[in-house]
Amino acid sequence: MALIISDEQLETIEIPAEVQQKALQKAKEGYVMILLEAGEITSSRAGKILGVSRLDVIEMMKKWDISIFDDSQNLEELAQEVDRAELMLE
């Protein structure tokens, strides 16, 4: 069963402001997650756009089934990135 609502019908629906805000936030999150998945933005940038921490973005990525790892890296590039991170932590 499908429910089809035209643009004109949608414009006449009275929606409480809090519901509108929630819908807009979810739409924004979805848009940002798609940009993140496509590699157009970083998780740090996604956090800034959404007004949340990078850790919150990582949690969102789990919900959206987006890998936190860059699948385009080969094993050597990943090892180099790990080495750089370890040097930063020393």
C-alpha angles and dihedrals in degrees: 000000000000129000114211119194120183122221089250092053091047091054092056096052113107106227122183114243093243091054091048090051092050091049092049092049092051091048090050091049091051092049092049092047091053090050089049093048090050090052093243093124137020126244088250091055090045089055092052092049093048095039094238136113123270088249089056089052090053089053089050090050089057090051091050091044093242117150116239088213126082102244091195092070121096121221094265093052091048091050090051091051091051090049091052091049092050091051090052091052095052 
